[in-house]
Amino acid sequence: MLQYKKLSKTYPDGTEALKEVSFEVEKGDFLVIIGLSGSGKSTLLRCTNRLIDPTSGEILWNGEDIASLTQNQLRPVRRKIGMVFQQFNLVKRLSVLYNVLSGRLGYMDNWKSLTYRFSKEDKDKAMKALERVGLTKQAWKRASELSGGQQQRVGIARALMQEPEIILADEPVASLDPVLAHTILGYLEKLNKEDGITVICSLHYLDLVQRYATRVIGLRDGRVVYRGTGEDIRNMT
Ligand code: ADP
Ligand code: ADP
């Protein structure tokens, strides 16, 4: 489904964050990228929806190379890729519902939702997305009134507004306690299994990796140092 071919990213300061990274993602995978802080996980995820531009290499999807698309060509691609962030990235003084609705406008245009007039259909869709993560009662609360775990569920609902084929989750549970980590990953697993959404998620705890991953990529210093299945990891321990 997605094919990364010799993807490299060198930041302007010379940091080589990704060095010829190659691997494949199958439709329906719950692919976990594991690696220490600084190994390139976030850079890899951000290249995938072109929040940042890779330096060289390809990301093939449906016959197109995401890495070489122009900004205009990127729009329809980004519309099918939802993103969930470690720090949730909500607009905290806005309502939960508006944060979810902002997903309708694309991957990071939270602020536009202040002036954009959403349709009744959009609002119904946002309420449905909140229902998927069990937060309909919180729709009219400010995002700042919610707990961290609830805020991340809003982040997932916002990604769902795009009706994504892929959800990219960048350390989605790194700022949550272990119990909440399972709750959040459980929601991502549900969307993966029930809705067939392909999930690409970075994590750094092996116990979480073996519980949720169908496929695993290990990164160290920007290189792929491990490839395996969730089964491989489970059989190791
Ligand atoms: P991870 O998500 O695994 O923690 P990152 O992709 O954030 O890894 O970082 C990979 C490497 O790239 C690190 O050395 C990091 O310091 C560096 N890096 C990340 N973002 C930038 C940036 N904007 N400019 C320069 N270096 C960066
Ligand atoms: P994470 O660990 O979640 O990837 P960081 O705290 O490392 O996030 O980085 C936060 C922001 O700072 C990101 O936008 C990243 O690109 C940028 N960044 C990270 N490392 C560097 C660096 N060495 N130089 C410049 N920017 C960086």
Short mmCIF file of N, CA, C and O and ligand atoms in Angstrom, two decimals, residues 9-18 33-46 52 86 170-171 202 204 219 221-222, ligand 1:
data_model
loop_
_atom_site.label_atom_id
_atom_site.label_comp_id
_atom_site.label_asym_id
_atom_site.label_seq_id
_atom_site.Cartn_x
_atom_site.Cartn_y
_atom_site.Cartn_z
N LYS A 9 16.33 12.21 5.00
CA LYS A 9 16.04 13.59 5.37
C LYS A 9 17.25 14.18 6.10
O LYS A 9 17.68 13.66 7.14
N THR A 10 17.79 15.22 5.54
CA THR A 10 18.85 15.97 6.20
C THR A 10 18.30 17.36 6.49
O THR A 10 17.83 18.04 5.58
N TYR A 11 18.28 17.74 7.76
CA TYR A 11 17.78 19.07 8.12
C TYR A 11 18.79 20.14 7.71
O TYR A 11 19.98 19.83 7.51
N PRO A 12 18.33 21.38 7.59
CA PRO A 12 19.23 22.45 7.13
C PRO A 12 20.51 22.56 7.97
O PRO A 12 21.55 22.96 7.44
N ASP A 13 20.44 22.18 9.23
CA ASP A 13 21.65 22.28 10.06
C ASP A 13 22.60 21.10 9.85
O ASP A 13 23.62 20.98 10.53
N GLY A 14 22.26 20.21 8.92
CA GLY A 14 23.16 19.09 8.62
C GLY A 14 22.81 17.79 9.32
O GLY A 14 23.39 16.74 9.01
N THR A 15 21.83 17.83 10.24
CA THR A 15 21.42 16.59 10.93
C THR A 15 20.80 15.60 9.95
O THR A 15 19.83 15.92 9.28
N GLU A 16 21.38 14.41 9.86
CA GLU A 16 20.82 13.38 8.99
C GLU A 16 19.83 12.55 9.79
O GLU A 16 20.21 11.60 10.46
N ALA A 17 18.57 12.94 9.73
CA ALA A 17 17.56 12.29 10.58
C ALA A 17 17.08 10.97 10.00
O ALA A 17 16.69 10.07 10.75
N LEU A 18 17.07 10.84 8.66
CA LEU A 18 16.71 9.57 8.02
C LEU A 18 17.75 9.26 6.96
O LEU A 18 18.14 10.14 6.19
N ILE A 33 6.48 2.02 14.67
CA ILE A 33 7.88 2.41 14.50
C ILE A 33 8.44 2.56 15.91
O ILE A 33 7.92 3.34 16.72
N ILE A 34 9.46 1.78 16.18
CA ILE A 34 10.05 1.83 17.51
C ILE A 34 11.48 2.34 17.39
O ILE A 34 12.17 2.11 16.41
N GLY A 35 11.91 3.08 18.40
CA GLY A 35 13.26 3.63 18.38
C GLY A 35 13.41 4.64 19.49
O GLY A 35 12.43 5.21 19.97
N LEU A 36 14.65 4.87 19.90
CA LEU A 36 14.91 5.82 20.98
C LEU A 36 14.59 7.23 20.51
O LEU A 36 14.47 7.49 19.31
N SER A 37 14.50 8.14 21.45
CA SER A 37 14.32 9.54 21.12
C SER A 37 15.47 9.99 20.21
O SER A 37 16.62 9.64 20.44
N GLY A 38 15.11 10.66 19.12
CA GLY A 38 16.14 11.14 18.19
C GLY A 38 16.48 10.16 17.08
O GLY A 38 17.31 10.44 16.22
N SER A 39 15.79 8.99 17.04
CA SER A 39 16.13 7.99 16.02
C SER A 39 15.50 8.30 14.66
O SER A 39 15.84 7.65 13.67
N GLY A 40 14.56 9.25 14.63
CA GLY A 40 13.99 9.65 13.34
C GLY A 40 12.53 9.31 13.15
O GLY A 40 11.97 9.52 12.07
N LYS A 41 11.86 8.83 14.21
CA LYS A 41 10.46 8.39 14.09
C LYS A 41 9.55 9.53 13.64
O LYS A 41 8.76 9.40 12.72
N SER A 42 9.70 10.64 14.34
CA SER A 42 8.85 11.79 14.06
C SER A 42 9.12 12.34 12.65
O SER A 42 8.18 12.68 11.91
N THR A 43 10.37 12.37 12.29
CA THR A 43 10.73 12.84 10.94
C THR A 43 10.09 11.94 9.88
O THR A 43 9.53 12.43 8.90
N LEU A 44 10.12 10.64 10.11
CA LEU A 44 9.54 9.69 9.16
C LEU A 44 8.03 9.91 9.01
O LEU A 44 7.49 9.96 7.90
N LEU A 45 7.35 10.08 10.15
CA LEU A 45 5.90 10.30 10.09
C LEU A 45 5.58 11.62 9.41
O LEU A 45 4.66 11.71 8.60
N ARG A 46 6.36 12.64 9.73
CA ARG A 46 6.09 13.95 9.14
C ARG A 46 6.39 14.02 7.65
O ARG A 46 5.78 14.81 6.93
N ILE A 52 6.91 17.86 6.60
CA ILE A 52 8.25 18.27 6.20
C ILE A 52 8.60 17.55 4.89
O ILE A 52 8.02 16.52 4.57
N GLN A 86 1.66 13.73 19.81
CA GLN A 86 2.02 13.46 21.20
C GLN A 86 1.38 14.48 22.16
O GLN A 86 0.84 14.12 23.20
N ASP A 170 2.05 10.09 16.11
CA ASP A 170 3.42 10.37 16.54
C ASP A 170 3.51 10.32 18.06
O ASP A 170 3.11 11.26 18.73
N GLU A 171 3.99 9.22 18.60
CA GLU A 171 4.08 9.02 20.05
C GLU A 171 2.77 9.42 20.74
O GLU A 171 2.78 10.24 21.66
N SER A 202 4.24 5.65 16.18
CA SER A 202 5.54 5.49 16.84
C SER A 202 5.31 5.30 18.34
O SER A 202 4.42 5.90 18.94
N HIS A 204 7.60 3.93 22.15
CA HIS A 204 8.90 3.46 22.60
C HIS A 204 8.90 2.45 23.73
O HIS A 204 9.96 2.15 24.28
N LEU A 219 14.01 1.80 14.29
CA LEU A 219 14.94 2.81 13.77
C LEU A 219 16.03 3.08 14.79
O LEU A 219 15.78 3.08 16.01
N ASP A 221 19.37 5.91 14.85
CA ASP A 221 20.14 6.93 14.14
C ASP A 221 19.72 7.07 12.68
O ASP A 221 20.55 7.19 11.79
N GLY A 222 18.41 7.05 12.45
CA GLY A 222 17.91 7.31 11.10
C GLY A 222 17.96 6.13 10.15
O GLY A 222 17.64 6.29 8.97
P1 ADP B 1 12.29 10.88 17.22
O1 ADP B 1 10.91 11.17 16.76
O2 ADP B 1 12.67 9.42 17.05
O3 ADP B 1 12.59 11.39 18.57
P2 ADP B 1 13.12 12.96 15.38
O4 ADP B 1 12.65 12.59 14.02
O5 ADP B 1 12.35 13.95 16.17
O6 ADP B 1 13.32 11.61 16.21
O7 ADP B 1 14.61 13.46 15.29
C1 ADP B 1 15.62 12.79 14.54
C2 ADP B 1 16.87 13.63 14.56
O8 ADP B 1 16.64 14.83 13.83
C3 ADP B 1 17.30 14.07 15.94
O9 ADP B 1 18.70 14.13 15.94
C4 ADP B 1 16.69 15.47 16.06
O10 ADP B 1 17.41 16.28 16.95
C5 ADP B 1 16.82 15.97 14.65
N1 ADP B 1 15.80 16.97 14.29
C6 ADP B 1 14.47 16.85 14.38
N2 ADP B 1 13.87 17.96 13.92
C7 ADP B 1 14.86 18.78 13.51
C8 ADP B 1 14.89 20.08 12.94
N3 ADP B 1 13.77 20.75 12.68
N4 ADP B 1 16.10 20.61 12.66
C9 ADP B 1 17.22 19.93 12.90
N5 ADP B 1 17.28 18.72 13.44
C10 ADP B 1 16.11 18.14 13.74
#
